[in-house]
Each structure stands twice: as C-alpha cells, then as structure tokens.
C-alpha cells in the first residue's frame, strides 16, 4: 500500500509540473565536456549512456557522501553496510562490486585485493565538481574492471580566496566538522580540505571514526598547468554482520586509502597529450572479534604505481584517440601472501563524423598484458545519429572483462579457499539508446544486453566441504532504464524534477555442483525520484524517493528530505533520512537505520 501511495505521489508531481505555466530557459549540462573519455566530447555528442551529478545537485539534496548521492541514479545499486558510506559496494546494471571501476579525475583507483575497497577513496562532496556515471561495456576505454561501467569523480578546478566551515550533528551521536579553503594566486591555485566524521552507531558495534584530507593544486597556470591531487581517507568502524554471516556481530575493520597523482594537458598543433602519474595505496586491517584481534586478523597492504599517456590527433577524417598505460601492483598480506603484477595496456580508437556530422562511428580496441594472465584484446564500437537537433539515437557493443582479485585467487580460511588458476571473467555487451535534450528538459532511455562467461562462483559438492572459487557461471543480463530531468519555475523560483526507472532480468545457467554461493540479488525493479523545490526566498528543500525490488522478491521504499536556509554567509541545513521508518536491508541481511536526522551549519569566510 505504501508503495502505491508513493508512486501516485510521484505521478502527481509529474502532472503538476506539466501544467506549470511559468517557465524559464535554464542552462543545461549539454555543453559539459566529459573528461572520463579519451576523446573529449560534449555531453550531448556522446554515444554512450552517461549521467551527471553536479556540485549543485549534491548541495541541494542534503546528502553528505558520494555513496548516498549515487543511490538516486537508476541503474546504480549502492549496497551499504551502515551509515555515512563507511562501507559501501558499487554495482552498475546488475554487475558485481568487483566489476565496476572508480576514477578520480580520470585516475583509476581500483584495488587488486578486492572490490570492497572501491569506495574507500570516494572524495568528500565539498571538493567535487561533478560525478560522471558511464554505463555499459567500457573495457576499450578504461581497460580491465570496467566490466559493467565506471564512475569518474571530477574535482573542482579552483575556489575563490575563501575559507568555509561546516559543522553537523544528529542522530546516533553523529558529529562532523569540515574545513575547506581556496587560495587563487597569480600562477597557481590550491584547494585544501580536512574533515572528521564520527558516530556512536545506530546499533551495537556500528560506531565509526572517519578522517579525510584532500589537497588539489594547479601550478604554472599560464604556461603549462600541472595538477597535483593528494587524498587520504581513514575509516575505522564496527562491522556488526558486515562480512561472513550476520551472526558475526563483533567484527571490526580499519582502512586507510591514499592517492597522489600528477597530470597535465599539452596541446601542440593537431595533437593533444594528457600524461598522468600516480600512486594509490590501501591498508586494510580486519578483526573477527574486535576485543580479541589475535583470534583471527587479516592485514592487507596494496600499492599501485602507474603512468599513463593519452593523446588525440585531429584531422580532416576525424579524431584519433590513443594511449598507453603501465602499472605495477604489489600486495603484502598475512592471509593472501605477497604478490606482484605488471600491467600494460594500449588503447586505440577513431571517431568518424559522416553525413554532415549527423552520424558518428567510433571503433576502438584495448590490448592488455598482465604478467600473470598474458595478453587480452577487447574491441568495441560506438555509433550515434542525430535524428533532430535535440534528439539523438545511439548504440554501442563491445567485449569487456575483469581479472580475478587477489582475494578470489589466494584467500584461505576454514570455510573458503581461493583458486590461483582462475581466469578473467569475460562478457559481450550491447546497448541501444535515445537522448532528447533541450534547455530545460532531458530524457534518456536505453535497452541493454550482456552475455557473461566464466564468472567466478564459490561452489562445493558436500555441505561439509569448504567453498572453492571456480570459473563456472554463465549469465545473460537484459535490462532497460530511463531517466527524466525537468527544470521549470513557480513564481520565479527555480524547480527541478528528476525521475528514473531501471529493470534488470538475469538468466543464470546453473553449474553441476550441489552447492553454489553465487546468489544474484540485482534490483529487478528500481524507481528513483527527487524534487528540488523553492517557494520562499533563501529557503529550498529536496524530497527524494527510491523504490527497489530485488531478484529475491524483497522490496522496500525509502523517502529522504533535505532542506536549507541561506542568510548571507550562513547556511543552515537539515537532512532527514528514511523519514517513514522503513525496515529494509541492502546486503548481507544488515538492517539499515530507520528515521534519523542530521543538522548542519555552514559559514563562509571571505
């Protein structure tokens, strides 16, 4: 009954908007250049399914972290363990958390140990310019791990000379403080951020203590701008039921993720060069019993040292994109042992514009060498056609893959055994889509299919046997998704309505083993909606709704509310999560918190 009420509420919002008489031409995102692609393209000219979350969206929604913000995108499944994004897994279009790639300013921050650490470096929202969400096969663009898509967090370029202070407090003893400063000099600019976030926990052993530090600097702005990015995130949290079984209530985890990267852009004639070098490090300490770590403790340290050189060449026959990247990956672990891997990838693609630039065709290929898996080649193609000035149809197809994590290959315990002979997972994916974009209205829809082979499953013949990792699963995933964005005005105040829906159906070809641990629990039906409204000067609020029905049949609806009031340099905010006290879980039978509040005060010193 509650689900029907909220669906009717969403429908009534659409009808009200349709009859709004006062409209305004509001700048859209169509001219935003997608920086995650090798060939720079405006958003409206891209022949892939890409969605954007802007800094303004983050601010007005009231969310406090990237994980919660991604919840409002159809086709994205964020499975959180606890609050404030302390531990969250990122899924795109029914893939696993190991099959999604996270980038920061185009730097790949994947972790070779496990995809559970993908979100460890999700930046504080105060330094984010926008989030680019790329769905579908992306191996030929990004290389391995972009099996079902990728998320690129783009940091702000610079801030005016200013210092801002944010203080928040709320339910479960949650308190946070953040300082963000900008320095804009004649030949350099700098953004520095420090924040601390802690909570007593919403149930036994779910307390956390999170520290973030970010430094973004641009040097030699007039001649050859060189960007430096330094990020550190330390998370200590009680992990009641997070891993193993829900009965493991005394688990505890400490992670420390860091990134140091340098990049620049060099333009010379028809060539554009984009070199990058970076170091990504992750430390993970897991204790099965918090009060007695020596009983069972895993300590993992992973390092990735990488260099990339991407480039484009523009000619009268189109734009050619090319690149090479090399990386050295090191792992030291008391459970997984010591491992190292050398990875090198060559990229090549070419964009043709035909029929007076109405038709674009972009074939490409990525060839990767792994020191422990040898060579793999993964081709793909994007095709787009501009039907009308504001209507575009597109399609893409390609092979995609991901190599097993070190956890898949080497993990060992009394109940689970890895397999060092595992092969990469592979898939052939296709997509057809449509985009309709005008200044105050965006509509997109896409249908997709993915044929996956050699997926890793944990299986056994007897109930008393340990789980063993094997390449045995074949799955066909079909789906459809649509997203609508509409901007309008009421009494000269700007309003924004966003609605999204996705459908996923998995056809699993079962193995001959008697027991299988691989349990698909995709969001079969997912509906998301948000309405950012303003009817009074200096006061605005956003109501967000999401409905999920998983493959297992479980379903739930959650409503959040964000509100803010501006008074000169002050901003007072309120974020209310799960305001109707819905009881639900997102993963591993971990109950998510019921209604809770977070109050905030922001002050900007100038």
C-alpha positions as CSV (number, residue, x, y, z in Angstrom):
1,X,0.0,0.0,0.0
2,X,2.8,2.4,0.9
3,X,4.5,1.7,-2.4
4,X,1.3,2.6,-4.3
5,X,1.0,5.9,-2.3
6,X,4.5,7.0,-3.2
7,X,4.1,6.1,-6.9
8,X,0.9,8.1,-7.0
9,X,2.7,11.0,-5.3
10,X,5.4,10.8,-8.0
11,X,2.8,10.8,-10.7
12,X,1.0,13.8,-9.2
13,X,4.3,15.7,-9.3
14,X,4.7,15.0,-13.0
15,X,1.2,16.2,-13.7
16,X,1.6,19.4,-11.7
17,X,4.8,20.1,-13.5
18,X,3.2,19.5,-16.9
19,X,0.7,22.2,-16.2
20,X,3.1,24.8,-14.7
21,X,2.6,28.0,-16.7
22,X,5.7,30.0,-15.8
23,X,8.8,28.5,-17.4
24,X,12.3,29.8,-17.8
25,X,15.2,28.9,-20.0
26,X,17.7,27.3,-17.6
27,X,21.3,26.5,-18.6
28,X,21.7,22.7,-19.1
29,X,24.6,20.4,-18.9
30,X,24.7,19.7,-22.6
31,X,28.0,21.6,-23.2
32,X,29.8,19.9,-20.3
33,X,32.8,18.1,-21.7
34,X,33.0,14.5,-20.4
35,X,36.5,14.2,-19.1
36,X,36.5,10.5,-18.5
37,X,36.7,9.8,-22.2
38,X,39.9,9.7,-24.1
39,X,38.4,11.8,-26.9
40,X,36.9,14.9,-25.3
41,X,33.2,15.2,-26.3
42,X,30.4,17.5,-25.1
43,X,27.8,15.6,-23.1
44,X,25.2,15.9,-26.0
45,X,27.5,14.4,-28.6
46,X,28.4,11.3,-26.7
47,X,27.2,7.9,-28.0
48,X,27.1,6.1,-24.6
49,X,24.8,6.2,-21.6
50,X,26.3,8.8,-19.3
51,X,24.7,10.6,-16.4
52,X,25.9,13.5,-14.3
53,X,25.6,14.6,-10.7
54,X,26.7,18.2,-10.3
55,X,28.0,20.0,-7.2
56,X,24.7,21.9,-7.1
57,X,22.8,18.6,-7.1
58,X,24.9,17.3,-4.2
59,X,24.4,20.5,-2.2
60,X,20.7,20.8,-2.6
61,X,20.0,17.1,-2.0
62,X,21.5,17.3,1.5
63,X,23.5,14.1,1.2
64,X,26.8,14.0,2.9
65,X,28.7,11.4,0.9
66,X,29.1,10.0,-2.6
67,X,27.6,6.6,-1.8
68,X,24.3,8.2,-0.7
69,X,24.3,10.5,-3.8
70,X,24.7,7.6,-6.2
71,X,21.6,6.0,-4.7
72,X,19.4,8.4,-6.7
73,X,20.6,7.2,-10.1
74,X,18.6,4.5,-11.9
75,X,20.8,1.5,-12.8
76,X,23.2,2.1,-9.9
77,X,22.9,-0.2,-6.9
78,X,24.8,1.0,-3.8
79,X,24.8,-1.7,-1.1
80,X,25.7,0.0,2.1
81,X,26.7,-1.6,5.4
82,X,25.8,1.1,8.0
83,X,25.7,4.8,7.6
84,X,27.7,7.7,6.0
85,X,29.2,5.4,3.4
86,X,31.7,3.8,5.8
87,X,31.5,0.6,3.9
88,X,29.5,0.5,0.6
89,X,29.8,-1.6,-2.6
90,X,29.2,-0.1,-6.0
91,X,27.2,-2.1,-8.6
92,X,26.1,-1.0,-12.1
93,X,23.4,-2.7,-14.2
94,X,23.5,-5.9,-12.1
95,X,27.2,-6.5,-12.2
96,X,29.2,-7.2,-9.0
97,X,31.2,-4.8,-6.9
98,X,34.4,-6.3,-8.5
99,X,33.1,-5.4,-12.0
100,X,32.8,-1.6,-11.5
101,X,35.7,0.9,-11.9
102,X,36.0,4.1,-9.9
103,X,38.1,7.0,-11.2
104,X,39.1,10.3,-9.7
105,X,39.9,13.0,-12.3
106,X,40.4,10.1,-14.7
107,X,42.8,8.2,-12.3
108,X,41.8,4.6,-11.8
109,X,41.7,3.8,-8.1
110,X,40.8,0.1,-8.3
111,X,42.1,-2.2,-5.7
112,X,43.7,-5.5,-6.6
113,X,42.9,-7.1,-3.3
114,X,39.1,-6.8,-3.5
115,X,36.3,-4.5,-4.9
116,X,35.1,-4.0,-1.4
117,X,37.7,-1.2,-1.2
118,X,36.4,0.6,-4.4
119,X,34.6,3.3,-2.5
120,X,37.4,3.9,0.1
121,X,38.6,6.9,-1.8
122,X,35.2,8.4,-2.7
123,X,36.0,12.1,-2.0
124,X,34.2,14.5,0.3
125,X,31.4,16.3,-1.5
126,X,32.9,19.7,-0.7
127,X,35.7,19.2,-3.3
128,X,33.6,17.6,-6.0
129,X,32.7,19.5,-9.2
130,X,30.6,16.7,-10.7
131,X,30.3,12.9,-10.9
132,X,30.3,11.2,-14.3
133,X,28.5,7.8,-14.4
134,X,29.3,5.8,-17.5
135,X,27.2,2.7,-18.0
136,X,27.8,-0.3,-20.3
137,X,30.9,-2.1,-21.6
138,X,33.9,0.2,-21.1
139,X,36.9,-2.0,-21.4
140,X,38.1,-0.5,-24.6
141,X,38.0,3.0,-23.0
142,X,39.3,2.2,-19.4
143,X,40.8,-1.2,-19.6
144,X,40.0,-4.0,-17.1
145,X,37.5,-3.8,-14.3
146,X,35.1,-1.5,-16.2
147,X,33.1,-4.6,-16.8
148,X,29.6,-3.1,-16.4
149,X,30.6,0.6,-16.3
150,X,32.6,3.3,-14.4
151,X,32.2,6.3,-12.1
152,X,34.5,9.3,-12.5
153,X,34.7,11.8,-9.7
154,X,35.8,15.2,-11.1
155,X,37.3,17.6,-8.5
156,X,36.7,21.3,-8.5
157,X,39.2,23.4,-10.6
158,X,39.7,26.1,-8.0
159,X,37.9,28.1,-5.3
160,X,37.9,31.9,-4.7
161,X,40.1,33.0,-1.9
162,X,37.9,31.8,1.0
163,X,37.6,29.5,4.0
164,X,34.4,27.6,4.8
165,X,33.5,25.8,7.9
166,X,30.9,23.0,8.2
167,X,29.6,21.6,11.5
168,X,27.0,18.8,11.7
169,X,25.3,16.8,14.4
170,X,22.5,14.4,14.6
171,X,21.1,11.0,15.4
172,X,23.2,8.2,16.9
173,X,25.7,10.7,18.3
174,X,26.9,11.6,14.8
175,X,29.1,14.7,14.7
176,X,31.2,16.1,11.9
177,X,33.4,19.1,11.2
178,X,35.0,20.1,7.9
179,X,37.2,23.0,6.8
180,X,37.6,23.8,3.1
181,X,39.9,26.6,1.9
182,X,40.7,28.0,-1.5
183,X,43.7,30.1,-2.5
184,X,43.8,31.5,-6.0
185,X,47.2,33.1,-6.8
186,X,48.5,34.6,-10.0
187,X,50.3,31.5,-11.2
188,X,48.8,28.8,-9.0
189,X,45.6,27.8,-7.2
190,X,45.0,25.5,-4.3
191,X,42.1,23.7,-2.6
192,X,42.6,22.1,0.8
193,X,40.0,20.1,2.7
194,X,40.1,18.4,6.1
195,X,37.1,16.7,7.8
196,X,36.3,14.5,10.7
197,X,33.1,12.4,11.0
198,X,32.2,10.1,13.9
199,X,29.2,8.3,15.3
200,X,28.3,6.1,18.2
201,X,26.5,3.8,15.7
202,X,22.8,3.1,15.1
203,X,23.0,-0.4,16.7
204,X,25.6,-2.5,18.6
205,X,29.1,-2.3,17.1
206,X,28.4,0.1,14.2
207,X,30.3,3.1,15.6
208,X,32.7,4.8,13.2
209,X,35.5,7.4,13.0
210,X,36.3,8.8,9.6
211,X,39.1,11.3,8.7
212,X,39.5,12.9,5.2
213,X,42.2,15.1,3.8
214,X,42.3,16.4,0.2
215,X,44.8,18.8,-1.5
216,X,44.2,19.9,-5.1
217,X,46.9,22.3,-6.6
218,X,47.4,23.7,-10.0
219,X,50.9,25.1,-10.8
220,X,52.1,27.2,-13.7
221,X,48.6,28.1,-14.8
222,X,49.7,30.5,-17.6
223,X,52.2,28.2,-19.4
224,X,51.8,24.5,-18.7
225,X,49.3,23.8,-15.9
226,X,50.3,20.9,-13.8
227,X,47.7,19.5,-11.5
228,X,48.5,17.7,-8.2
229,X,46.0,15.7,-6.3
230,X,46.6,14.3,-2.8
231,X,43.9,12.4,-1.0
232,X,43.8,10.4,2.3
233,X,40.8,8.7,3.8
234,X,41.0,6.8,7.1
235,X,38.0,4.8,8.2
236,X,37.7,2.8,11.5
237,X,34.3,1.1,12.1
238,X,32.5,-1.6,13.9
239,X,31.3,-4.1,11.4
240,X,28.4,-5.9,13.0
241,X,27.4,-8.6,10.5
242,X,29.2,-6.8,7.6
243,X,31.0,-9.9,6.4
244,X,30.9,-13.6,7.0
245,X,27.4,-14.2,8.5
246,X,25.0,-11.8,10.2
247,X,25.8,-13.7,13.4
248,X,29.4,-12.3,13.4
249,X,28.4,-9.2,15.4
250,X,31.9,-8.4,16.8
251,X,33.8,-7.7,13.6
252,X,35.9,-4.6,13.3
253,X,37.7,-3.0,10.3
254,X,40.3,-0.2,9.8
255,X,41.1,1.1,6.3
256,X,43.5,3.8,5.1
257,X,43.4,4.7,1.5
258,X,45.6,7.3,-0.2
259,X,46.3,8.8,-3.6
260,X,49.0,11.0,-5.0
261,X,48.7,12.0,-8.7
262,X,50.1,14.5,-11.2
263,X,48.7,15.3,-14.6
264,X,48.8,17.9,-17.3
265,X,47.4,18.7,-20.8
266,X,49.7,19.7,-23.6
267,X,48.3,21.0,-26.9
268,X,50.5,21.3,-29.9
269,X,49.1,21.7,-33.4
270,X,46.6,18.9,-34.1
271,X,47.9,16.9,-31.1
272,X,46.6,16.9,-27.5
273,X,48.7,15.0,-24.9
274,X,47.5,14.1,-21.4
275,X,50.2,12.4,-19.3
276,X,49.4,11.2,-15.7
277,X,51.5,9.5,-13.0
278,X,50.0,8.3,-9.7
279,X,50.4,6.1,-6.6
280,X,47.4,4.5,-5.0
281,X,47.8,2.7,-1.6
282,X,45.3,0.9,0.5
283,X,45.8,-0.6,4.0
284,X,43.1,-2.9,5.4
285,X,43.0,-4.5,8.9
286,X,40.1,-6.8,9.7
287,X,39.5,-8.4,13.1
288,X,36.8,-11.1,13.5
289,X,36.5,-10.3,17.2
290,X,37.0,-6.6,18.0
291,X,38.0,-7.2,21.6
292,X,40.4,-10.0,20.7
293,X,42.1,-9.3,17.3
294,X,44.6,-12.1,17.8
295,X,41.8,-14.7,17.5
296,X,41.5,-14.0,13.7
297,X,43.0,-11.0,12.0
298,X,43.8,-10.2,8.3
299,X,46.2,-7.4,7.4
300,X,46.5,-6.4,3.7
301,X,48.5,-3.6,2.1
302,X,48.2,-3.0,-1.7
303,X,50.1,-0.5,-3.8
304,X,49.6,0.6,-7.4
305,X,52.2,2.7,-9.2
306,X,51.0,3.8,-12.6
307,X,51.8,6.1,-15.5
308,X,49.5,6.9,-18.5
309,X,50.0,8.9,-21.7
310,X,46.8,9.5,-23.6
311,X,46.5,11.6,-26.7
312,X,44.3,12.7,-29.6
313,X,45.0,13.7,-33.2
314,X,42.5,15.8,-35.1
315,X,42.5,15.5,-38.9
316,X,40.0,16.0,-41.8
317,X,38.9,12.4,-41.3
318,X,38.0,12.7,-37.7
319,X,39.7,12.4,-34.3
320,X,42.0,9.6,-33.4
321,X,42.5,8.7,-29.7
322,X,45.4,6.6,-28.5
323,X,47.0,5.8,-25.2
324,X,49.3,3.6,-23.2
325,X,49.3,2.9,-19.5
326,X,51.6,0.8,-17.4
327,X,51.1,-0.2,-13.7
328,X,53.0,-2.1,-11.1
329,X,50.7,-3.7,-8.5
330,X,52.1,-5.0,-5.2
331,X,50.3,-6.9,-2.4
332,X,51.5,-7.8,1.1
333,X,49.1,-9.8,3.2
334,X,49.3,-12.2,6.2
335,X,46.4,-14.2,4.5
336,X,46.9,-13.7,0.8
337,X,50.7,-13.8,0.8
338,X,53.0,-11.5,-1.2
339,X,52.1,-10.9,-4.9
340,X,53.0,-8.5,-7.7
341,X,51.7,-7.9,-11.1
342,X,52.8,-5.8,-14.1
343,X,50.0,-4.5,-16.3
344,X,50.4,-2.7,-19.6
345,X,47.5,-1.6,-21.9
346,X,47.5,0.0,-25.4
347,X,44.3,1.9,-26.5
348,X,43.3,3.0,-30.0
349,X,40.1,4.5,-31.3
350,X,38.9,6.7,-34.1
351,X,35.8,8.9,-34.3
352,X,34.4,9.4,-37.8
353,X,31.8,12.1,-38.5
354,X,29.7,11.5,-41.6
355,X,26.5,12.8,-43.3
356,X,27.3,16.4,-42.4
357,X,28.2,15.4,-38.8
358,X,24.9,13.7,-38.2
359,X,26.4,10.3,-38.0
360,X,29.4,9.3,-35.8
361,X,31.1,6.0,-35.7
362,X,33.9,5.2,-33.1
363,X,35.5,1.8,-33.3
364,X,38.3,1.1,-30.8
365,X,40.3,-1.6,-29.1
366,X,42.2,-2.1,-25.9
367,X,45.1,-4.7,-25.8
368,X,46.2,-5.6,-22.3
369,X,49.2,-7.6,-21.0
370,X,49.1,-9.0,-17.5
371,X,52.3,-10.6,-16.2
372,X,50.1,-13.3,-14.6
373,X,47.4,-13.6,-17.2
374,X,49.2,-12.8,-20.5
375,X,47.5,-10.9,-23.4
376,X,43.9,-10.0,-24.0
377,X,42.3,-7.8,-26.7
378,X,38.9,-6.2,-26.3
379,X,37.3,-4.4,-29.2
380,X,34.2,-2.2,-29.2
381,X,32.3,0.3,-31.2
382,X,30.0,3.3,-30.5
383,X,27.6,4.6,-33.2
384,X,25.4,7.7,-32.9
385,X,23.0,9.5,-35.2
386,X,21.5,13.0,-34.7
387,X,17.9,12.5,-35.7
388,X,16.9,16.1,-34.9
389,X,18.7,19.0,-33.4
390,X,17.8,17.8,-29.9
391,X,17.2,14.1,-30.5
392,X,19.9,11.5,-30.7
393,X,19.9,7.7,-31.1
394,X,23.0,5.7,-30.3
395,X,24.2,2.2,-29.9
396,X,27.4,0.5,-28.7
397,X,28.8,-3.0,-28.4
398,X,32.0,-4.4,-27.0
399,X,33.8,-7.1,-25.2
400,X,34.7,-6.4,-21.6
401,X,36.5,-8.3,-18.8
402,X,37.9,-8.2,-15.3
403,X,40.8,-10.2,-13.8
404,X,40.3,-12.1,-10.5
405,X,41.1,-10.2,-7.4
406,X,43.8,-11.5,-5.1
407,X,41.1,-12.4,-2.7
408,X,39.5,-14.6,-5.4
409,X,42.8,-16.4,-6.0
410,X,44.5,-16.7,-2.7
411,X,42.1,-16.2,0.2
412,X,42.1,-19.1,2.7
413,X,40.1,-19.9,5.8
414,X,38.3,-22.8,7.4
415,X,35.3,-22.3,5.1
416,X,36.6,-20.7,1.9
417,X,39.5,-21.4,-0.4
418,X,40.7,-19.3,-3.3
419,X,41.9,-20.6,-6.6
420,X,45.1,-19.4,-8.2
421,X,44.1,-20.9,-11.5
422,X,41.2,-18.7,-12.1
423,X,40.8,-17.0,-15.5
424,X,39.4,-13.5,-16.2
425,X,35.7,-13.0,-16.4
426,X,34.5,-12.0,-19.9
427,X,31.4,-10.6,-21.5
428,X,30.0,-9.3,-24.7
429,X,27.6,-6.4,-24.1
430,X,25.3,-4.4,-26.4
431,X,23.2,-1.3,-25.9
432,X,20.7,0.8,-27.8
433,X,19.6,4.2,-26.5
434,X,17.9,7.5,-27.2
435,X,18.5,11.1,-25.8
436,X,16.2,14.0,-26.1
437,X,17.8,17.2,-24.7
438,X,16.5,20.8,-24.6
439,X,17.5,23.6,-22.3
440,X,15.1,22.7,-19.5
441,X,14.2,19.1,-20.3
442,X,16.4,15.9,-20.7
443,X,15.0,12.5,-21.4
444,X,17.1,9.4,-22.0
445,X,16.2,5.7,-22.4
446,X,18.4,2.7,-23.1
447,X,18.0,-1.1,-23.5
448,X,21.0,-3.3,-22.8
449,X,22.1,-7.0,-23.0
450,X,25.2,-8.6,-21.5
451,X,26.3,-12.2,-22.2
452,X,28.8,-13.1,-19.4
453,X,31.1,-16.1,-19.3
454,X,33.5,-17.7,-16.9
455,X,32.1,-15.7,-14.0
456,X,33.7,-16.7,-10.6
457,X,31.5,-18.6,-8.3
458,X,32.2,-20.3,-4.9
459,X,30.9,-23.9,-5.1
460,X,31.1,-27.3,-3.3
461,X,29.7,-30.9,-3.6
462,X,29.2,-31.7,0.0
463,X,27.8,-29.4,2.7
464,X,30.8,-30.1,4.8
465,X,33.3,-29.1,2.1
466,X,34.9,-25.6,2.1
467,X,33.7,-23.2,-0.6
468,X,36.1,-23.3,-3.7
469,X,36.4,-20.5,-6.3
470,X,35.8,-21.6,-9.8
471,X,35.1,-20.1,-13.3
472,X,31.8,-21.8,-13.9
473,X,29.0,-19.2,-14.1
474,X,27.4,-18.1,-17.4
475,X,24.8,-15.3,-17.1
476,X,22.7,-13.4,-19.6
477,X,21.6,-10.0,-18.3
478,X,18.9,-8.0,-20.0
479,X,17.5,-4.7,-19.0
480,X,16.0,-1.3,-19.7
481,X,16.4,2.1,-18.0
482,X,15.1,5.6,-18.4
483,X,15.9,9.0,-16.8
484,X,14.0,12.3,-16.9
485,X,15.2,15.7,-15.8
486,X,12.8,18.7,-16.0
487,X,13.5,22.3,-14.9
488,X,10.8,24.9,-14.5
489,X,9.8,27.9,-12.4
490,X,6.9,28.6,-10.0
491,X,6.5,32.3,-9.1
492,X,10.1,33.0,-10.4
493,X,11.6,30.3,-8.2
494,X,13.6,27.5,-9.9
495,X,12.3,23.9,-9.5
496,X,13.9,20.7,-10.6
497,X,12.3,17.3,-11.0
498,X,14.3,14.1,-11.7
499,X,12.8,10.6,-12.2
500,X,14.5,7.3,-13.2
501,X,13.5,3.7,-13.6
502,X,15.5,0.6,-14.4
503,X,14.6,-3.1,-15.0
504,X,17.1,-6.0,-14.9
505,X,16.5,-9.6,-15.6
506,X,19.2,-12.3,-15.2
507,X,19.2,-15.7,-16.8
508,X,21.7,-17.8,-14.8
509,X,23.0,-21.1,-16.2
510,X,23.5,-23.2,-13.1
511,X,26.5,-25.5,-12.6
512,X,26.7,-29.2,-11.8
513,X,27.9,-28.6,-8.3
514,X,25.4,-29.3,-5.5
515,X,26.0,-26.1,-3.6
516,X,26.6,-22.6,-5.1
517,X,27.4,-19.4,-3.2
518,X,26.8,-17.1,-6.2
519,X,23.4,-15.5,-5.3
520,X,22.3,-12.8,-7.7
521,X,20.3,-10.2,-5.9
522,X,20.0,-7.4,-8.5
523,X,17.5,-4.7,-8.4
524,X,14.9,-6.2,-10.7
525,X,12.8,-3.0,-10.5
526,X,14.3,0.3,-9.3
527,X,12.4,3.6,-9.3
528,X,14.1,6.8,-8.1
529,X,12.7,10.3,-8.0
530,X,13.6,13.7,-6.5
531,X,12.0,17.1,-6.5
532,X,14.1,20.1,-5.6
533,X,11.7,23.0,-4.8
534,X,11.8,26.6,-3.7
535,X,8.8,28.7,-2.8
536,X,10.3,31.2,-0.4
537,X,13.4,33.4,-0.7
538,X,16.6,31.8,0.7
539,X,14.8,28.6,1.6
540,X,14.9,25.4,-0.6
541,X,14.3,21.8,0.0
542,X,14.6,18.4,-1.8
543,X,12.5,15.3,-1.3
544,X,13.9,12.1,-2.6
545,X,12.2,8.7,-3.1
546,X,13.6,5.4,-4.1
547,X,11.9,2.0,-4.5
548,X,13.8,-1.2,-5.0
549,X,12.5,-4.7,-5.7
550,X,15.3,-7.3,-5.8
551,X,15.6,-10.6,-7.6
552,X,14.9,-12.5,-4.3
553,X,11.5,-10.7,-4.2
554,X,12.3,-8.4,-1.3
555,X,11.2,-4.8,-1.8
556,X,11.3,-1.5,0.0
557,X,10.6,2.2,-0.3
558,X,12.7,5.0,1.3
559,X,12.0,8.7,1.5
560,X,14.6,11.3,2.4
561,X,14.3,15.0,2.9
562,X,16.9,17.8,2.6
563,X,16.3,21.5,3.4
564,X,18.5,24.5,3.7
565,X,18.1,28.2,4.6
566,X,20.7,30.8,3.4
567,X,21.3,34.0,5.3
568,X,24.3,36.0,3.9
569,X,27.4,33.9,4.8
570,X,25.4,31.4,6.8
571,X,23.6,28.3,5.7
572,X,21.5,26.2,8.0
573,X,20.7,22.7,6.7
574,X,18.7,19.6,7.7
575,X,18.9,16.1,6.2
576,X,16.2,13.6,7.3
577,X,16.9,10.0,6.2
578,X,14.2,7.3,5.9
579,X,11.5,9.6,7.3
580,X,8.8,6.9,7.3
581,X,10.9,4.4,9.3
582,X,11.1,1.7,6.5
583,X,12.7,-1.5,7.7
584,X,15.0,-2.8,5.0
585,X,18.4,-4.3,4.2
586,X,20.7,-3.7,1.2
587,X,23.2,-6.6,1.7
588,X,24.0,-9.5,4.0
589,X,20.8,-9.0,6.0
590,X,22.2,-5.9,7.7
591,X,19.3,-3.7,8.9
592,X,19.6,-0.2,7.7
593,X,18.8,2.6,10.1
594,X,15.3,3.9,10.5
595,X,14.4,7.6,10.6
596,X,17.4,9.8,11.6
597,X,18.3,13.5,11.4
598,X,21.4,15.5,10.7
599,X,21.6,19.2,11.4
600,X,24.3,21.4,9.8
601,X,25.7,24.9,9.9
602,X,27.9,26.2,7.1
603,X,29.8,29.5,7.3
604,X,31.9,31.0,4.5
605,X,34.7,33.4,5.5
606,X,35.8,35.8,2.7
